Amino acid sequence: MERARRAAPPDSRPFALIAPGAGGERLYAVCPAAVRAGLALSMRVADARALVPELRVRAADPEGDRAALEDLARWCGRVSPWTAPDPGAAAPLSGVLMDITGCARVFGGEDRLLDGLLRDVRALGFTARAAAAPTLGLAWALARHGETGRRGWCAADDAHGALAPLPVEALRLTPEMCAALRRFGLSTAGALMGLPRRALVRRFGPELARRLDQALGGVRETLSPLRPAPALRARVRFAEPLITLDSVGEAFAHALTRLCALLEREGLGALRVRLTLYRADGGVGEMRLAAAAPVRDSAHLIRLMRHRLERAGLDAGFGVDLVEAAALMTRPLDAGQTSLDPDAGAERLAAARLMDRLDARLGAGAAACAEAVDSHAPERAGQWRSGAAAPAVWPRRPERRPLLILDPPEPAEAVAEIPDGPPRRFTWRRVAHTVARAEGPERIAPEWWRLTPGAAARTRDYFRVETGEGRRFWLYREGLYGRETRQPGWFVHGAG
Amino acid sequence: MAGPGGRVQDMSRDCHDGAPQAGAAQMDCVARPERLAALRGRIAALETAGGRSVAARARLSPRETDASGADDALATFRARAGLHDIRPDSYFDAPAAYAFAVRWLAGLPDDRLVVWVRGAGDPRLDFGAPCPDGLAACGLDPARLLLVRARAGADALWAMEEALNAGALVFGEAGAQRAYDLTASRRLQARAAAAGSCVLALASHDASGTSAGLTCWRIAAAPGLAAPWRGAGGLAGLGALRVRAVLERQRGGPPGRFDLEWSDHALCSPEPAGLAGGARPPRRAAG
């Protein structure tokens, strides 16, 4: 609702969002002026226009609302790592759930936390109410139906006492069930609490009892957070928003230094680090750093961050007032003892660090190590795998392979003396080559267990040849003559 | 690290003697080689401040390698920390240039990390990706190698510099790119000299422009000797890989020409290059 009003020019006339409903368009959300004029939710637009002829309407955008709510939940990550959007059945019921266990101390108490949160959310242009309670259900109920008073929020410690005066709608029930309860004269949660549980379940089903227990804390309810909570995180908050990306880089460096101190205390090294910036206008930007080997060297992480920052496309916008560095993936990394042989291990580590820097600057997957695969297919036997550590020992194989391998093999026109002999002449890349020396064939059958059904499985006969000029190529003839094909094709698969 | 293919045989050599003319008359006949070496050392010291390269350059005389009987003709060049430029003689000589560079790195005595920086898909150097087993056959352990794919020329140069800073040996296909100019080569040379490392820059056969490298090589494939066994289809088998390396330019020394042969088989003794049939003169004359 408020998203739409912010987009429209300011106007004092009543305003409503409409969405298709039963029997035509119905009001989806209404502004306070419209409520004063007598409009209500889910009223037909024709009826509403009859009551308030000057009503302005716009089509509702539920998808956009949901995305905006998710953004808001992410933005609330500045208060607690455990946040989740809670899209309600109707627009005014949507909210953000947060687990602030242990967070209040950081902000100087629950009161200050809620005050600050509401102030910030209102500064974004939203009308907001908040509540803090021992259970998610009770907080939900209080935020929507509780007496918030002048400050706009309420907090409760005693679940039974706080829930009793609230209406049954506060229990997150379907409108039909609320209507049924009200028909029986059960209009408050307190009235339900007084009734025997068995009778309630028999009459209204288990859902009612579950919701009641959730609000009272009898049943455990956890929220599934929008983003997985990192094991370790460090954040830096600024009184004045940072405007330039350079200063954001400095802030990230600061946060990374703190994160490394935390990692050292825990005896861990980070493999993945997420850097998040929270903008003053409610936007959130994030980038990730990856390391090939566990790292808690802040200088290395800061270097990676600076390489990434140039290309991550982050935007400081109207200013950044909070940055966070979180270790998403950690491994034990014990404090190293100086080895008698200083080079042992240090070289592998240097290679891993170099890989990190190359990946950070050139894009993930830029640096690759050789990986040995137990296969006879030449293109599979030795592969380049990014992000993996180099093998300690390369297996010694008897097959002779060229220095360079073409992927995919390129067709060549070749002339052979006998059907399964080596080529005598071949034309590749528009140049004719005359073969002076040749060795082979090395027959490699396709790996039938890896073939996709229907694909042609042809045996390859590989020849190492040297041209009259001394150039070496690696050719193969695809298909056994007569048995697999009538016209075997020639391909150049390697050189050198 | 020597592996099966670590030996380099230098067979014919027609380097010009690099004795400076000035001051030769005043030299005493007995002390002449020592004084020459001392003078060369002083000149090299004036040129660069890198102590390591100076020592290597002082030994840079073909006669001395002859006398010492070293079987590696490139040892003196390889020992010099810095930038070495490599160019194939023609388009189809690029694989030979790759083989030359890989064997150059494989022959270095230290087993440091080797970083192979691939270019941004230059069609003139597009002969495929390195094959780990092929590298192992050249004597370079694939476990030592880090392959870097750069999308832009500037990225490739950055990756080469970064690898040099990390103390790695670098082989870059950056030489084919426009970003690789005199300034870039100077930077690489300075970084390599500071790190005591070696960087090989492979350029395409038609690349032009100056470079600040220590040496500049032009590599052509040369017909090798037939193997003493019969190959396929009545043809002879493939013998040792043979390459004609023309040293077009070197800092503080004369140009030269080398016929190189790497014997891949431990029990096969290399033969003189004079026996090679159909020796082809390189397209561009040395010097």
PDB file of N, CA and C in Angstrom, chain A residues 303 307 311 347 355 357-358 361-362 365-369 384 390-391 394 397 400-406 422 424 428-429 431 433 436-440 464 466 468-472 495-496, chain B residues 90-93 98-99 111 126-134 141-143 145-149 151 155 158-159 162 221-224 226 229 231-233 235-241 264:
ATOM      1  N   ARG A 303      42.860  -8.188   0.638  1.00  0.00           N
ATOM      2  CA  ARG A 303      43.281  -8.106  -0.776  1.00  0.00           C
ATOM      3  C   ARG A 303      42.226  -8.673  -1.696  1.00  0.00           C
ATOM      4  N   HIS A 307      40.017  -6.755  -4.680  1.00  0.00           N
ATOM      5  CA  HIS A 307      39.881  -7.213  -6.070  1.00  0.00           C
ATOM      6  C   HIS A 307      38.421  -7.363  -6.442  1.00  0.00           C
ATOM      7  N   ARG A 311      34.867  -5.085  -9.100  1.00  0.00           N
ATOM      8  CA  ARG A 311      34.028  -5.677 -10.145  1.00  0.00           C
ATOM      9  C   ARG A 311      32.697  -6.189  -9.627  1.00  0.00           C
ATOM     10  N   GLU A 347      54.602 -23.737   0.247  1.00  0.00           N
ATOM     11  CA  GLU A 347      54.445 -23.553  -1.189  1.00  0.00           C
ATOM     12  C   GLU A 347      53.020 -23.868  -1.629  1.00  0.00           C
ATOM     13  N   MET A 355      45.711 -18.704  -6.109  1.00  0.00           N
ATOM     14  CA  MET A 355      44.459 -19.103  -6.765  1.00  0.00           C
ATOM     15  C   MET A 355      43.315 -18.210  -6.314  1.00  0.00           C
ATOM     16  N   ARG A 357      43.425 -15.159  -5.238  1.00  0.00           N
ATOM     17  CA  ARG A 357      43.531 -13.802  -5.788  1.00  0.00           C
ATOM     18  C   ARG A 357      43.141 -13.792  -7.253  1.00  0.00           C
ATOM     19  N   LEU A 358      43.584 -14.813  -7.995  1.00  0.00           N
ATOM     20  CA  LEU A 358      43.255 -14.866  -9.421  1.00  0.00           C
ATOM     21  C   LEU A 358      41.751 -15.015  -9.609  1.00  0.00           C
ATOM     22  N   ARG A 361      39.880 -11.735  -8.835  1.00  0.00           N
ATOM     23  CA  ARG A 361      39.980 -10.650  -9.798  1.00  0.00           C
ATOM     24  C   ARG A 361      39.426 -11.048 -11.175  1.00  0.00           C
ATOM     25  N   LEU A 362      39.737 -12.259 -11.609  1.00  0.00           N
ATOM     26  CA  LEU A 362      39.378 -12.653 -12.973  1.00  0.00           C
ATOM     27  C   LEU A 362      38.036 -13.357 -13.045  1.00  0.00           C
ATOM     28  N   GLY A 365      36.583 -19.524 -11.110  1.00  0.00           N
ATOM     29  CA  GLY A 365      36.902 -20.553 -12.099  1.00  0.00           C
ATOM     30  C   GLY A 365      38.009 -20.152 -13.054  1.00  0.00           C
ATOM     31  N   ALA A 366      38.660 -19.023 -12.813  1.00  0.00           N
ATOM     32  CA  ALA A 366      39.714 -18.586 -13.736  1.00  0.00           C
ATOM     33  C   ALA A 366      40.970 -19.430 -13.569  1.00  0.00           C
ATOM     34  N   ALA A 367      41.270 -19.820 -12.354  1.00  0.00           N
ATOM     35  CA  ALA A 367      42.480 -20.595 -12.099  1.00  0.00           C
ATOM     36  C   ALA A 367      42.094 -22.058 -11.909  1.00  0.00           C
ATOM     37  N   ALA A 368      42.864 -22.943 -12.505  1.00  0.00           N
ATOM     38  CA  ALA A 368      42.500 -24.361 -12.455  1.00  0.00           C
ATOM     39  C   ALA A 368      43.739 -25.204 -12.246  1.00  0.00           C
ATOM     40  N   CYS A 369      43.545 -26.332 -11.588  1.00  0.00           N
ATOM     41  CA  CYS A 369      44.612 -27.296 -11.383  1.00  0.00           C
ATOM     42  C   CYS A 369      44.299 -28.552 -12.179  1.00  0.00           C
ATOM     43  N   TRP A 384      41.174 -29.975 -16.309  1.00  0.00           N
ATOM     44  CA  TRP A 384      41.521 -28.802 -15.510  1.00  0.00           C
ATOM     45  C   TRP A 384      40.316 -28.448 -14.668  1.00  0.00           C
ATOM     46  N   ALA A 390      45.604 -28.949  -5.997  1.00  0.00           N
ATOM     47  CA  ALA A 390      46.380 -29.731  -6.949  1.00  0.00           C
ATOM     48  C   ALA A 390      46.627 -31.131  -6.382  1.00  0.00           C
ATOM     49  N   PRO A 391      46.691 -32.132  -7.237  1.00  0.00           N
ATOM     50  CA  PRO A 391      46.992 -33.474  -6.740  1.00  0.00           C
ATOM     51  C   PRO A 391      48.428 -33.516  -6.232  1.00  0.00           C
ATOM     52  N   TRP A 394      51.191 -36.816  -9.590  1.00  0.00           N
ATOM     53  CA  TRP A 394      50.516 -37.103 -10.842  1.00  0.00           C
ATOM     54  C   TRP A 394      50.800 -38.555 -11.225  1.00  0.00           C
ATOM     55  N   ARG A 397      51.577 -42.508 -16.508  1.00  0.00           N
ATOM     56  CA  ARG A 397      50.805 -43.323 -17.441  1.00  0.00           C
ATOM     57  C   ARG A 397      51.666 -43.669 -18.635  1.00  0.00           C
ATOM     58  N   ARG A 400      51.347 -42.138 -24.620  1.00  0.00           N
ATOM     59  CA  ARG A 400      52.001 -40.896 -25.027  1.00  0.00           C
ATOM     60  C   ARG A 400      50.945 -39.918 -25.479  1.00  0.00           C
ATOM     61  N   ARG A 401      50.997 -38.745 -24.910  1.00  0.00           N
ATOM     62  CA  ARG A 401      50.019 -37.732 -25.240  1.00  0.00           C
ATOM     63  C   ARG A 401      50.727 -36.491 -25.754  1.00  0.00           C
ATOM     64  N   PRO A 402      50.074 -35.731 -26.640  1.00  0.00           N
ATOM     65  CA  PRO A 402      50.709 -34.503 -27.121  1.00  0.00           C
ATOM     66  C   PRO A 402      50.662 -33.416 -26.045  1.00  0.00           C
ATOM     67  N   LEU A 403      51.404 -32.375 -26.267  1.00  0.00           N
ATOM     68  CA  LEU A 403      51.452 -31.299 -25.284  1.00  0.00           C
ATOM     69  C   LEU A 403      50.135 -30.529 -25.247  1.00  0.00           C
ATOM     70  N   LEU A 404      49.539 -30.327 -26.409  1.00  0.00           N
ATOM     71  CA  LEU A 404      48.316 -29.527 -26.487  1.00  0.00           C
ATOM     72  C   LEU A 404      47.190 -30.404 -27.034  1.00  0.00           C
ATOM     73  N   ILE A 405      46.024 -30.278 -26.448  1.00  0.00           N
ATOM     74  CA  ILE A 405      44.877 -31.059 -26.900  1.00  0.00           C
ATOM     75  C   ILE A 405      43.766 -30.102 -27.311  1.00  0.00           C
ATOM     76  N   LEU A 406      43.228 -30.342 -28.494  1.00  0.00           N
ATOM     77  CA  LEU A 406      42.148 -29.504 -29.007  1.00  0.00           C
ATOM     78  C   LEU A 406      40.821 -30.014 -28.460  1.00  0.00           C
ATOM     79  N   PRO A 422      48.120 -45.219 -41.292  1.00  0.00           N
ATOM     80  CA  PRO A 422      48.236 -43.801 -40.922  1.00  0.00           C
ATOM     81  C   PRO A 422      48.003 -42.914 -42.144  1.00  0.00           C
ATOM     82  N   ARG A 424      48.806 -40.311 -45.088  1.00  0.00           N
ATOM     83  CA  ARG A 424      50.023 -39.937 -45.785  1.00  0.00           C
ATOM     84  C   ARG A 424      50.058 -38.432 -46.000  1.00  0.00           C
ATOM     85  N   TRP A 428      44.614 -29.634 -42.846  1.00  0.00           N
ATOM     86  CA  TRP A 428      44.006 -29.164 -41.605  1.00  0.00           C
ATOM     87  C   TRP A 428      44.223 -27.651 -41.517  1.00  0.00           C
ATOM     88  N   ARG A 429      43.188 -26.956 -41.230  1.00  0.00           N
ATOM     89  CA  ARG A 429      43.223 -25.492 -41.192  1.00  0.00           C
ATOM     90  C   ARG A 429      43.743 -24.937 -42.519  1.00  0.00           C
ATOM     91  N   VAL A 431      45.687 -25.950 -44.705  1.00  0.00           N
ATOM     92  CA  VAL A 431      47.065 -26.150 -45.159  1.00  0.00           C
ATOM     93  C   VAL A 431      47.293 -27.654 -45.313  1.00  0.00           C
ATOM     94  N   HIS A 433      49.483 -30.925 -45.229  1.00  0.00           N
ATOM     95  CA  HIS A 433      50.679 -31.416 -44.543  1.00  0.00           C
ATOM     96  C   HIS A 433      51.022 -32.789 -45.103  1.00  0.00           C
ATOM     97  N   ALA A 436      55.751 -37.478 -42.728  1.00  0.00           N
ATOM     98  CA  ALA A 436      57.050 -38.100 -42.955  1.00  0.00           C
ATOM     99  C   ALA A 436      57.283 -39.253 -42.001  1.00  0.00           C
ATOM    100  N   ARG A 437      56.791 -39.127 -40.796  1.00  0.00           N
ATOM    101  CA  ARG A 437      56.944 -40.207 -39.820  1.00  0.00           C
ATOM    102  C   ARG A 437      55.606 -40.397 -39.105  1.00  0.00           C
ATOM    103  N   ALA A 438      55.366 -41.607 -38.711  1.00  0.00           N
ATOM    104  CA  ALA A 438      54.086 -41.878 -38.043  1.00  0.00           C
ATOM    105  C   ALA A 438      54.260 -43.045 -37.097  1.00  0.00           C
ATOM    106  N   GLU A 439      53.512 -42.998 -36.019  1.00  0.00           N
ATOM    107  CA  GLU A 439      53.464 -44.104 -35.070  1.00  0.00           C
ATOM    108  C   GLU A 439      52.019 -44.359 -34.700  1.00  0.00           C
ATOM    109  N   GLY A 440      51.697 -45.605 -34.524  1.00  0.00           N
ATOM    110  CA  GLY A 440      50.339 -45.946 -34.155  1.00  0.00           C
ATOM    111  C   GLY A 440      49.909 -47.227 -34.819  1.00  0.00           C
ATOM    112  N   ARG A 464      50.380 -40.741 -33.982  1.00  0.00           N
ATOM    113  CA  ARG A 464      51.290 -39.600 -33.784  1.00  0.00           C
ATOM    114  C   ARG A 464      52.037 -39.432 -35.091  1.00  0.00           C
ATOM    115  N   GLU A 466      54.580 -36.896 -37.727  1.00  0.00           N
ATOM    116  CA  GLU A 466      55.466 -35.741 -37.871  1.00  0.00           C
ATOM    117  C   GLU A 466      55.489 -35.395 -39.342  1.00  0.00           C
ATOM    118  N   GLY A 468      56.846 -33.293 -42.807  1.00  0.00           N
ATOM    119  CA  GLY A 468      58.172 -33.098 -43.377  1.00  0.00           C
ATOM    120  C   GLY A 468      58.912 -31.928 -42.756  1.00  0.00           C
ATOM    121  N   GLU A 469      58.163 -30.942 -42.243  1.00  0.00           N
ATOM    122  CA  GLU A 469      58.811 -29.782 -41.603  1.00  0.00           C
ATOM    123  C   GLU A 469      59.155 -30.057 -40.145  1.00  0.00           C
ATOM    124  N   GLY A 470      58.768 -31.213 -39.638  1.00  0.00           N
ATOM    125  CA  GLY A 470      59.058 -31.519 -38.241  1.00  0.00           C
ATOM    126  C   GLY A 470      57.942 -31.161 -37.288  1.00  0.00           C
ATOM    127  N   ARG A 471      56.805 -30.757 -37.829  1.00  0.00           N
ATOM    128  CA  ARG A 471      55.674 -30.421 -36.946  1.00  0.00           C
ATOM    129  C   ARG A 471      54.966 -31.696 -36.543  1.00  0.00           C
ATOM    130  N   ARG A 472      54.582 -31.757 -35.285  1.00  0.00           N
ATOM    131  CA  ARG A 472      53.980 -32.986 -34.770  1.00  0.00           C
ATOM    132  C   ARG A 472      52.505 -32.779 -34.495  1.00  0.00           C
ATOM    133  N   ALA A 495      48.470 -31.353 -30.779  1.00  0.00           N
ATOM    134  CA  ALA A 495      49.675 -30.902 -31.469  1.00  0.00           C
ATOM    135  C   ALA A 495      50.803 -30.807 -30.460  1.00  0.00           C
ATOM    136  N   GLY A 496      51.996 -30.814 -30.986  1.00  0.00           N
ATOM    137  CA  GLY A 496      53.163 -30.606 -30.122  1.00  0.00           C
ATOM    138  C   GLY A 496      53.750 -31.909 -29.624  1.00  0.00           C
TER     139      GLY A 496
ATOM    140  N   SER B  90      56.386 -19.555 -37.781  1.00  0.00           N
ATOM    141  CA  SER B  90      55.213 -19.441 -38.624  1.00  0.00           C
ATOM    142  C   SER B  90      54.010 -19.943 -37.828  1.00  0.00           C
ATOM    143  N   TYR B  91      52.841 -19.841 -38.438  1.00  0.00           N
ATOM    144  CA  TYR B  91      51.626 -20.207 -37.710  1.00  0.00           C
ATOM    145  C   TYR B  91      51.689 -21.622 -37.173  1.00  0.00           C
ATOM    146  N   PHE B  92      52.107 -22.586 -38.013  1.00  0.00           N
ATOM    147  CA  PHE B  92      52.092 -23.982 -37.583  1.00  0.00           C
ATOM    148  C   PHE B  92      53.297 -24.348 -36.727  1.00  0.00           C
ATOM    149  N   ASP B  93      54.168 -23.382 -36.463  1.00  0.00           N
ATOM    150  CA  ASP B  93      55.282 -23.649 -35.556  1.00  0.00           C
ATOM    151  C   ASP B  93      54.915 -23.351 -34.111  1.00  0.00           C
ATOM    152  N   TYR B  98      55.424 -23.842 -28.040  1.00  0.00           N
ATOM    153  CA  TYR B  98      54.910 -24.303 -26.742  1.00  0.00           C
ATOM    154  C   TYR B  98      55.842 -25.349 -26.143  1.00  0.00           C
ATOM    155  N   ALA B  99      56.243 -26.289 -26.986  1.00  0.00           N
ATOM    156  CA  ALA B  99      57.106 -27.361 -26.493  1.00  0.00           C
ATOM    157  C   ALA B  99      58.431 -26.789 -25.983  1.00  0.00           C
ATOM    158  N   ASP B 111      61.796 -26.638  -8.323  1.00  0.00           N
ATOM    159  CA  ASP B 111      60.444 -27.124  -8.641  1.00  0.00           C
ATOM    160  C   ASP B 111      59.412 -26.192  -8.015  1.00  0.00           C
ATOM    161  N   ASP B 126      45.862 -20.663 -31.100  1.00  0.00           N
ATOM    162  CA  ASP B 126      44.829 -21.583 -30.661  1.00  0.00           C
ATOM    163  C   ASP B 126      45.143 -23.002 -31.129  1.00  0.00           C
ATOM    164  N   PHE B 127      45.938 -23.693 -30.344  1.00  0.00           N
ATOM    165  CA  PHE B 127      46.225 -25.087 -30.654  1.00  0.00           C
ATOM    166  C   PHE B 127      45.779 -25.992 -29.517  1.00  0.00           C
ATOM    167  N   GLY B 128      44.846 -25.497 -28.722  1.00  0.00           N
ATOM    168  CA  GLY B 128      44.281 -26.333 -27.680  1.00  0.00           C
ATOM    169  C   GLY B 128      44.847 -26.039 -26.304  1.00  0.00           C
ATOM    170  N   ALA B 129      44.268 -26.728 -25.333  1.00  0.00           N
ATOM    171  CA  ALA B 129      44.668 -26.556 -23.936  1.00  0.00           C
ATOM    172  C   ALA B 129      45.801 -27.520 -23.622  1.00  0.00           C
ATOM    173  N   PRO B 130      46.614 -27.197 -22.644  1.00  0.00           N
ATOM    174  CA  PRO B 130      47.686 -28.134 -22.284  1.00  0.00           C
ATOM    175  C   PRO B 130      47.109 -29.439 -21.771  1.00  0.00           C
ATOM    176  N   CYS B 131      47.737 -30.507 -22.166  1.00  0.00           N
ATOM    177  CA  CYS B 131      47.305 -31.833 -21.725  1.00  0.00           C
ATOM    178  C   CYS B 131      48.218 -32.257 -20.568  1.00  0.00           C
ATOM    179  N   PRO B 132      47.662 -32.545 -19.405  1.00  0.00           N
ATOM    180  CA  PRO B 132      48.520 -32.865 -18.259  1.00  0.00           C
ATOM    181  C   PRO B 132      49.484 -34.010 -18.537  1.00  0.00           C
ATOM    182  N   ASP B 133      49.010 -35.038 -19.238  1.00  0.00           N
ATOM    183  CA  ASP B 133      49.916 -36.161 -19.508  1.00  0.00           C
ATOM    184  C   ASP B 133      51.019 -35.758 -20.479  1.00  0.00           C
ATOM    185  N   GLY B 134      50.669 -34.859 -21.409  1.00  0.00           N
ATOM    186  CA  GLY B 134      51.688 -34.347 -22.316  1.00  0.00           C
ATOM    187  C   GLY B 134      52.725 -33.528 -21.581  1.00  0.00           C
ATOM    188  N   ASP B 141      55.933 -31.595 -14.102  1.00  0.00           N
ATOM    189  CA  ASP B 141      54.933 -32.268 -13.286  1.00  0.00           C
ATOM    190  C   ASP B 141      53.629 -31.463 -13.319  1.00  0.00           C
ATOM    191  N   PRO B 142      52.525 -32.070 -13.788  1.00  0.00           N
ATOM    192  CA  PRO B 142      51.264 -31.312 -13.844  1.00  0.00           C
ATOM    193  C   PRO B 142      50.803 -30.829 -12.475  1.00  0.00           C
ATOM    194  N   ALA B 143      51.222 -31.507 -11.414  1.00  0.00           N
ATOM    195  CA  ALA B 143      50.805 -31.074 -10.081  1.00  0.00           C
ATOM    196  C   ALA B 143      51.407 -29.719  -9.727  1.00  0.00           C
ATOM    197  N   LEU B 145      51.489 -27.261 -11.801  1.00  0.00           N
ATOM    198  CA  LEU B 145      51.009 -26.256 -12.745  1.00  0.00           C
ATOM    199  C   LEU B 145      49.660 -25.690 -12.328  1.00  0.00           C
ATOM    200  N   LEU B 146      49.526 -24.402 -12.490  1.00  0.00           N
ATOM    201  CA  LEU B 146      48.253 -23.718 -12.278  1.00  0.00           C
ATOM    202  C   LEU B 146      47.890 -23.070 -13.610  1.00  0.00           C
ATOM    203  N   LEU B 147      46.744 -23.435 -14.124  1.00  0.00           N
ATOM    204  CA  LEU B 147      46.314 -22.909 -15.422  1.00  0.00           C
ATOM    205  C   LEU B 147      45.350 -21.748 -15.178  1.00  0.00           C
ATOM    206  N   VAL B 148      45.617 -20.635 -15.798  1.00  0.00           N
ATOM    207  CA  VAL B 148      44.783 -19.449 -15.587  1.00  0.00           C
ATOM    208  C   VAL B 148      44.186 -19.043 -16.919  1.00  0.00           C
ATOM    209  N   ARG B 149      42.876 -18.890 -16.944  1.00  0.00           N
ATOM    210  CA  ARG B 149      42.211 -18.441 -18.164  1.00  0.00           C
ATOM    211  C   ARG B 149      41.821 -16.984 -17.968  1.00  0.00           C
ATOM    212  N   ARG B 151      40.237 -13.459 -19.618  1.00  0.00           N
ATOM    213  CA  ARG B 151      39.338 -13.094 -20.714  1.00  0.00           C
ATOM    214  C   ARG B 151      39.903 -11.932 -21.519  1.00  0.00           C
ATOM    215  N   ASP B 155      43.894  -8.515 -18.253  1.00  0.00           N
ATOM    216  CA  ASP B 155      43.757  -9.510 -17.183  1.00  0.00           C
ATOM    217  C   ASP B 155      44.898 -10.510 -17.220  1.00  0.00           C
ATOM    218  N   TRP B 158      47.917  -8.938 -15.851  1.00  0.00           N
ATOM    219  CA  TRP B 158      47.796  -8.807 -14.396  1.00  0.00           C
ATOM    220  C   TRP B 158      48.073 -10.147 -13.726  1.00  0.00           C
ATOM    221  N   ALA B 159      47.499 -11.213 -14.295  1.00  0.00           N
ATOM    222  CA  ALA B 159      47.692 -12.543 -13.703  1.00  0.00           C
ATOM    223  C   ALA B 159      49.165 -12.930 -13.734  1.00  0.00           C
ATOM    224  N   GLU B 162      50.891 -11.004 -11.006  1.00  0.00           N
ATOM    225  CA  GLU B 162      50.506 -11.506  -9.690  1.00  0.00           C
ATOM    226  C   GLU B 162      51.226 -12.813  -9.391  1.00  0.00           C
ATOM    227  N   ALA B 221      59.840 -25.583 -35.929  1.00  0.00           N
ATOM    228  CA  ALA B 221      59.984 -27.033 -35.843  1.00  0.00           C
ATOM    229  C   ALA B 221      61.059 -27.468 -36.819  1.00  0.00           C
ATOM    230  N   ALA B 222      61.784 -28.492 -36.465  1.00  0.00           N
ATOM    231  CA  ALA B 222      62.824 -29.022 -37.363  1.00  0.00           C
ATOM    232  C   ALA B 222      62.592 -30.517 -37.500  1.00  0.00           C
ATOM    233  N   PRO B 223      62.820 -31.067 -38.695  1.00  0.00           N
ATOM    234  CA  PRO B 223      62.606 -32.505 -38.872  1.00  0.00           C
ATOM    235  C   PRO B 223      63.569 -33.288 -37.998  1.00  0.00           C
ATOM    236  N   GLY B 224      63.017 -34.193 -37.251  1.00  0.00           N
ATOM    237  CA  GLY B 224      63.850 -34.976 -36.347  1.00  0.00           C
ATOM    238  C   GLY B 224      64.393 -36.201 -37.038  1.00  0.00           C
ATOM    239  N   ALA B 226      64.870 -40.143 -37.678  1.00  0.00           N
ATOM    240  CA  ALA B 226      63.952 -41.267 -37.594  1.00  0.00           C
ATOM    241  C   ALA B 226      64.331 -42.127 -36.402  1.00  0.00           C
ATOM    242  N   TRP B 229      63.242 -47.691 -35.025  1.00  0.00           N
ATOM    243  CA  TRP B 229      62.249 -48.747 -35.206  1.00  0.00           C
ATOM    244  C   TRP B 229      61.266 -48.289 -36.275  1.00  0.00           C
ATOM    245  N   GLY B 231      57.754 -47.339 -37.815  1.00  0.00           N
ATOM    246  CA  GLY B 231      56.503 -46.774 -37.322  1.00  0.00           C
ATOM    247  C   GLY B 231      55.324 -47.427 -37.989  1.00  0.00           C
ATOM    248  N   ALA B 232      54.332 -46.654 -38.296  1.00  0.00           N
ATOM    249  CA  ALA B 232      53.105 -47.182 -38.866  1.00  0.00           C
ATOM    250  C   ALA B 232      53.115 -46.997 -40.374  1.00  0.00           C
ATOM    251  N   GLY B 233      52.498 -47.927 -41.069  1.00  0.00           N
ATOM    252  CA  GLY B 233      52.272 -47.794 -42.508  1.00  0.00           C
ATOM    253  C   GLY B 233      53.542 -47.701 -43.324  1.00  0.00           C
ATOM    254  N   LEU B 235      56.159 -46.127 -42.654  1.00  0.00           N
ATOM    255  CA  LEU B 235      56.935 -44.929 -42.351  1.00  0.00           C
ATOM    256  C   LEU B 235      57.814 -45.187 -41.135  1.00  0.00           C
ATOM    257  N   ALA B 236      58.816 -44.356 -40.990  1.00  0.00           N
ATOM    258  CA  ALA B 236      59.692 -44.490 -39.830  1.00  0.00           C
ATOM    259  C   ALA B 236      58.975 -43.957 -38.590  1.00  0.00           C
ATOM    260  N   GLY B 237      59.450 -44.398 -37.443  1.00  0.00           N
ATOM    261  CA  GLY B 237      58.879 -43.916 -36.197  1.00  0.00           C
ATOM    262  C   GLY B 237      59.391 -42.527 -35.850  1.00  0.00           C
ATOM    263  N   LEU B 238      58.734 -41.912 -34.879  1.00  0.00           N
ATOM    264  CA  LEU B 238      59.126 -40.559 -34.474  1.00  0.00           C
ATOM    265  C   LEU B 238      60.330 -40.631 -33.548  1.00  0.00           C
ATOM    266  N   GLY B 239      61.339 -39.865 -33.874  1.00  0.00           N
ATOM    267  CA  GLY B 239      62.513 -39.813 -33.020  1.00  0.00           C
ATOM    268  C   GLY B 239      62.362 -38.719 -31.984  1.00  0.00           C
ATOM    269  N   ALA B 240      63.507 -38.222 -31.564  1.00  0.00           N
ATOM    270  CA  ALA B 240      63.473 -37.169 -30.555  1.00  0.00           C
ATOM    271  C   ALA B 240      62.942 -35.872 -31.175  1.00  0.00           C
ATOM    272  N   LEU B 241      62.295 -35.077 -30.361  1.00  0.00           N
ATOM    273  CA  LEU B 241      61.766 -33.803 -30.837  1.00  0.00           C
ATOM    274  C   LEU B 241      62.919 -32.843 -31.115  1.00  0.00           C
ATOM    275  N   ASP B 264      63.745 -38.116 -25.522  1.00  0.00           N
ATOM    276  CA  ASP B 264      62.716 -38.535 -24.579  1.00  0.00           C
ATOM    277  C   ASP B 264      63.011 -39.900 -23.983  1.00  0.00           C
TER     278      ASP B 264
END
